[in-house]
Amino acid sequence: MGKKRVAVVGTGQTFHKSHRPDVNGQELINEAVRRALEDSDLKIADIDAIVIGNMDHFEGINYVDCWSVDGSGGFMKPIIKLTTGGTTGSTLAMAGYHIVASGLFEKVLIVGWEKNSESDTTGAITTAFDPVWDRLVFAGAISGLAVEAQAYMAKYGATDRDAARVSVRDRKHACNNPHAQLRKEVTIEEVLMSPMLADPIHLLDVCPRTDGACAVIMASEDVAEKICAVPDWIWGTANRHVYSYLGDVNWGELDSMFHASQELFSKAGIKEPRKEIDVIELYQPYSFAGIIWIEDMGIAERGKGAEYIWSGATDMEGELPINPSGGVIACNPIGATALIRCAEAALQVMGKADARQVADVKVAVSTGFGGCMWTDMLLHGREKPDY
Amino acid sequence: MERIAIIGIGMTKIEANKKGDTFADMAWEAVNKALNDAGMTIDDVDNVITTSNDFWDGRTISCMAVGDASGVRNKNASCVEGDGAFGAFYGLSRILSGSYGTTLVTAHSKGSESVSSLITNAAFDPIYERALGLDMITACAMQANSYMHRTGTRPEHLAMVSVKNHGNAFHNPMAQLPMKITIDDVLQSEMVADPLHKLDCSPVSDGCCAVILASESRAQKYGGRPVWVKGVSFCSDSYFLGDRDLAIPRSLKAAGQKAYSMAGITEPSREIHVAEVYDAFSYQELMWIEGLGLCEEGRSKDLMEKDAFHLKGTLPVNPSGGLLSGHPVIAGGLIRIAEAVRQLRGEAGDYQVDGATRAMAHGINGLCGQSHCVWILDSAK
């Protein structure tokens, strides 16, 4: 055994909605798992191991790996849980990659899920921060993001109108995605007129709370092409969980994205990401991130993110479409959100993205964001990597 | 399996209440001890896996609290939720994947800041079971009864485990509860949940453990003493207690068999020289010994009577004192691995098992041992 190349061979998503009272957690998980198995024409007996994750305090269930067995199909299988906040889904995808690449397991089922309707999201997220230094200042997720947006605006002169353009893009894209929770086009004026949640973030700049699950099946190179005619090869993974304290953050730039993307692109020999990448599924929980983080990723120059967005380059027909799925702003079952990015990137590479398909995708990027301004990244490609 | 070694171990002393230490303080101590033990600096660590649990820590994204202290700043890092033995498995797979040469794995818990009963009650299904008021202790009491009924094991046998492990802890400076006690002391201690007396239960503990894994090419680079991983496997049984035969650890058997087959072991009771098993309760040691095939079904009680599992017995189990002598929950399995490493290096001092060259370590997730992780370690490559 040793290093194996790894590909996504199947994906499944639930019917994502703000509230799914028709299913309990195990049933929600099962809905995604069955669809992924169906998509890859595999049976649960074919699965060698399961990786699962969510955010514990959103459902208030401890040891979810154990509790979820009836839904995930983990009975008498190896099952492992990972949790890293917003990055959970990408953390799961990376774990799936490594345990398949290790040669220990051939076919691995990866499940991310959340029933946000059962939680007080802000109450739960607030406990992530240090009780002495950070918790009293940064309540929930939105306050840190507002600080980031303010710092960037002060530095580069961007406006909330620039951010609104990102929201307009993603919400338009979402109309092509049957899995997106919010499928309604908005105008820039509507975004700017929507209630101010945390200056400069308006309601329509930010992600919703969603009930949903996503399942992804990864397989080793020994079987991937037998299972799937056009598998989505994982070219590499990289991440940075840079900070423990929000007070330490270099606000206005996403350091974790900068360092993770540098590492990832150099691993794969990508020198001009803007030209070499065909589509990005960016974990973008609010619109300003769509401007700021593409600079850290090297897609736009520092301070030029807004200009790049206004050019239409990241729209469906642009040179580098971002979030053809509609992204996080349109759908956000947190523990699944970053895994949905991975699944959507895989669909693009496989050519199975239907109405949201970008033409001829050879290279795709999916990301996760969470914790204390952390970034996870996966690089996807149609060609089997030669390294 | 490609050769992977454990090249560094470090742990805090296990204590009832580390009032002066945050999660990060404990991680800092364990990580630096492990780095010193391995002869490395943090720059030699390629990637980091921390292991924690949001419920036990009372924090969402509990891994965030120990990231800085575990040196993740400029590295790839991830976080497993559950027992540290599972965290170590993920750390191992990231080396086998060819992505990294060394992995630092940590696991921590502060039982002193937790309410065990509420936290483990939250592991029960919120719709069907939680309102019954079950927690880890009451559920495990049912399992103990069920196991005792099947095998004819008596409360005295359970007490023998407690006497042995608390006695072993006297030789382990990291242990929380070294005690010279008798079988009667155990049987006369407070009844917590029939048949479990207070001294049948592990204590509330604080602590952190760190382990450094390395690929073969990196294992001998830093001057430490590598111990080699020969097999590792994990497996989960069904969730609802009523769906399982609580007296038979089906998933442990499966995990053990897989780990043994990876390690080329056909007669575990003869080929394993020392075992560190997850003795959260006294009965669990007896039950897991059988599940792991270290003795015949239903025979652990007889062997216990013959002192077979004592430090000088035919198969010493938990010479470190086990979890009965200190149980920082999430770190439990990783500490078992670290203790097995100590034995194989011959560095266990007064609790050294003579001539131990092959060891087994074991971790658990979930209620009544739903999910088990088994490690086989060897002093030889």
PDB file of N, CA, C and O in Angstrom, chain B residues 246-269:
ATOM      1  N   LEU B 246     -25.749  -6.281  24.098  1.00  0.00           N
ATOM      2  CA  LEU B 246     -24.782  -5.484  24.856  1.00  0.00           C
ATOM      3  C   LEU B 246     -23.672  -6.324  25.464  1.00  0.00           C
ATOM      4  O   LEU B 246     -22.608  -5.819  25.809  1.00  0.00           O
ATOM      5  N   ALA B 247     -23.935  -7.633  25.631  1.00  0.00           N
ATOM      6  CA  ALA B 247     -22.948  -8.494  26.282  1.00  0.00           C
ATOM      7  C   ALA B 247     -21.854  -8.943  25.322  1.00  0.00           C
ATOM      8  O   ALA B 247     -20.880  -9.558  25.739  1.00  0.00           O
ATOM      9  N   ILE B 248     -22.027  -8.664  24.039  1.00  0.00           N
ATOM     10  CA  ILE B 248     -21.042  -9.116  23.045  1.00  0.00           C
ATOM     11  C   ILE B 248     -20.532  -7.920  22.241  1.00  0.00           C
ATOM     12  O   ILE B 248     -21.298  -7.276  21.530  1.00  0.00           O
ATOM     13  N   PRO B 249     -19.248  -7.591  22.364  1.00  0.00           N
ATOM     14  CA  PRO B 249     -18.698  -6.424  21.652  1.00  0.00           C
ATOM     15  C   PRO B 249     -18.351  -6.776  20.201  1.00  0.00           C
ATOM     16  O   PRO B 249     -17.194  -6.964  19.839  1.00  0.00           O
ATOM     17  N   ARG B 250     -19.407  -6.842  19.390  1.00  0.00           N
ATOM     18  CA  ARG B 250     -19.270  -7.294  18.009  1.00  0.00           C
ATOM     19  C   ARG B 250     -18.284  -6.439  17.202  1.00  0.00           C
ATOM     20  O   ARG B 250     -17.446  -6.950  16.469  1.00  0.00           O
ATOM     21  N   SER B 251     -18.392  -5.102  17.354  1.00  0.00           N
ATOM     22  CA  SER B 251     -17.526  -4.235  16.546  1.00  0.00           C
ATOM     23  C   SER B 251     -16.074  -4.296  17.028  1.00  0.00           C
ATOM     24  O   SER B 251     -15.144  -4.117  16.240  1.00  0.00           O
ATOM     25  N   LEU B 252     -15.880  -4.567  18.314  1.00  0.00           N
ATOM     26  CA  LEU B 252     -14.511  -4.710  18.818  1.00  0.00           C
ATOM     27  C   LEU B 252     -13.863  -5.962  18.224  1.00  0.00           C
ATOM     28  O   LEU B 252     -12.695  -5.951  17.841  1.00  0.00           O
ATOM     29  N   LYS B 253     -14.652  -7.030  18.152  1.00  0.00           N
ATOM     30  CA  LYS B 253     -14.119  -8.263  17.561  1.00  0.00           C
ATOM     31  C   LYS B 253     -13.681  -8.011  16.125  1.00  0.00           C
ATOM     32  O   LYS B 253     -12.618  -8.448  15.697  1.00  0.00           O
ATOM     33  N   ALA B 254     -14.536  -7.306  15.377  1.00  0.00           N
ATOM     34  CA  ALA B 254     -14.226  -7.052  13.969  1.00  0.00           C
ATOM     35  C   ALA B 254     -12.976  -6.176  13.836  1.00  0.00           C
ATOM     36  O   ALA B 254     -12.095  -6.456  13.016  1.00  0.00           O
ATOM     37  N   ALA B 255     -12.904  -5.123  14.660  1.00  0.00           N
ATOM     38  CA  ALA B 255     -11.744  -4.223  14.586  1.00  0.00           C
ATOM     39  C   ALA B 255     -10.476  -4.975  14.982  1.00  0.00           C
ATOM     40  O   ALA B 255      -9.423  -4.834  14.347  1.00  0.00           O
ATOM     41  N   GLY B 256     -10.575  -5.770  16.038  1.00  0.00           N
ATOM     42  CA  GLY B 256      -9.410  -6.532  16.499  1.00  0.00           C
ATOM     43  C   GLY B 256      -8.920  -7.501  15.437  1.00  0.00           C
ATOM     44  O   GLY B 256      -7.730  -7.556  15.126  1.00  0.00           O
ATOM     45  N   GLN B 257      -9.865  -8.245  14.850  1.00  0.00           N
ATOM     46  CA  GLN B 257      -9.462  -9.235  13.842  1.00  0.00           C
ATOM     47  C   GLN B 257      -8.755  -8.580  12.659  1.00  0.00           C
ATOM     48  O   GLN B 257      -7.748  -9.078  12.169  1.00  0.00           O
ATOM     49  N   LYS B 258      -9.289  -7.430  12.240  1.00  0.00           N
ATOM     50  CA  LYS B 258      -8.671  -6.728  11.106  1.00  0.00           C
ATOM     51  C   LYS B 258      -7.266  -6.252  11.475  1.00  0.00           C
ATOM     52  O   LYS B 258      -6.312  -6.410  10.694  1.00  0.00           O
ATOM     53  N   ALA B 259      -7.137  -5.678  12.660  1.00  0.00           N
ATOM     54  CA  ALA B 259      -5.824  -5.173  13.092  1.00  0.00           C
ATOM     55  C   ALA B 259      -4.833  -6.327  13.215  1.00  0.00           C
ATOM     56  O   ALA B 259      -3.670  -6.211  12.820  1.00  0.00           O
ATOM     57  N   TYR B 260      -5.295  -7.458  13.763  1.00  0.00           N
ATOM     58  CA  TYR B 260      -4.405  -8.615  13.899  1.00  0.00           C
ATOM     59  C   TYR B 260      -3.975  -9.120  12.529  1.00  0.00           C
ATOM     60  O   TYR B 260      -2.827  -9.498  12.321  1.00  0.00           O
ATOM     61  N   SER B 261      -4.920  -9.146  11.594  1.00  0.00           N
ATOM     62  CA  SER B 261      -4.548  -9.679  10.287  1.00  0.00           C
ATOM     63  C   SER B 261      -3.556  -8.744   9.583  1.00  0.00           C
ATOM     64  O   SER B 261      -2.631  -9.199   8.919  1.00  0.00           O
ATOM     65  N   MET B 262      -3.711  -7.428   9.792  1.00  0.00           N
ATOM     66  CA  MET B 262      -2.711  -6.501   9.235  1.00  0.00           C
ATOM     67  C   MET B 262      -1.339  -6.768   9.838  1.00  0.00           C
ATOM     68  O   MET B 262      -0.311  -6.640   9.173  1.00  0.00           O
ATOM     69  N   ALA B 263      -1.333  -7.119  11.116  1.00  0.00           N
ATOM     70  CA  ALA B 263      -0.070  -7.308  11.829  1.00  0.00           C
ATOM     71  C   ALA B 263       0.451  -8.734  11.705  1.00  0.00           C
ATOM     72  O   ALA B 263       1.518  -9.057  12.231  1.00  0.00           O
ATOM     73  N   GLY B 264      -0.301  -9.594  11.034  1.00  0.00           N
ATOM     74  CA  GLY B 264       0.118 -10.987  10.892  1.00  0.00           C
ATOM     75  C   GLY B 264       0.027 -11.782  12.182  1.00  0.00           C
ATOM     76  O   GLY B 264       0.773 -12.737  12.404  1.00  0.00           O
ATOM     77  N   ILE B 265      -0.898 -11.370  13.043  1.00  0.00           N
ATOM     78  CA  ILE B 265      -1.058 -12.052  14.332  1.00  0.00           C
ATOM     79  C   ILE B 265      -2.169 -13.086  14.223  1.00  0.00           C
ATOM     80  O   ILE B 265      -3.280 -12.769  13.798  1.00  0.00           O
ATOM     81  N   THR B 266      -1.884 -14.310  14.590  1.00  0.00           N
ATOM     82  CA  THR B 266      -2.910 -15.356  14.539  1.00  0.00           C
ATOM     83  C   THR B 266      -3.344 -15.794  15.936  1.00  0.00           C
ATOM     84  O   THR B 266      -4.458 -16.258  16.125  1.00  0.00           O
ATOM     85  N   GLU B 267      -2.466 -15.656  16.907  1.00  0.00           N
ATOM     86  CA  GLU B 267      -2.813 -16.023  18.285  1.00  0.00           C
ATOM     87  C   GLU B 267      -2.567 -14.841  19.201  1.00  0.00           C
ATOM     88  O   GLU B 267      -1.523 -14.758  19.869  1.00  0.00           O
ATOM     89  N   PRO B 268      -3.515 -13.918  19.232  1.00  0.00           N
ATOM     90  CA  PRO B 268      -3.266 -12.676  19.985  1.00  0.00           C
ATOM     91  C   PRO B 268      -2.885 -12.914  21.443  1.00  0.00           C
ATOM     92  O   PRO B 268      -2.038 -12.203  21.985  1.00  0.00           O
ATOM     93  N   SER B 269      -3.490 -13.900  22.074  1.00  0.00           N
ATOM     94  CA  SER B 269      -3.223 -14.082  23.506  1.00  0.00           C
ATOM     95  C   SER B 269      -1.760 -14.447  23.756  1.00  0.00           C
ATOM     96  O   SER B 269      -1.225 -14.198  24.831  1.00  0.00           O
TER      97      SER B 269
END
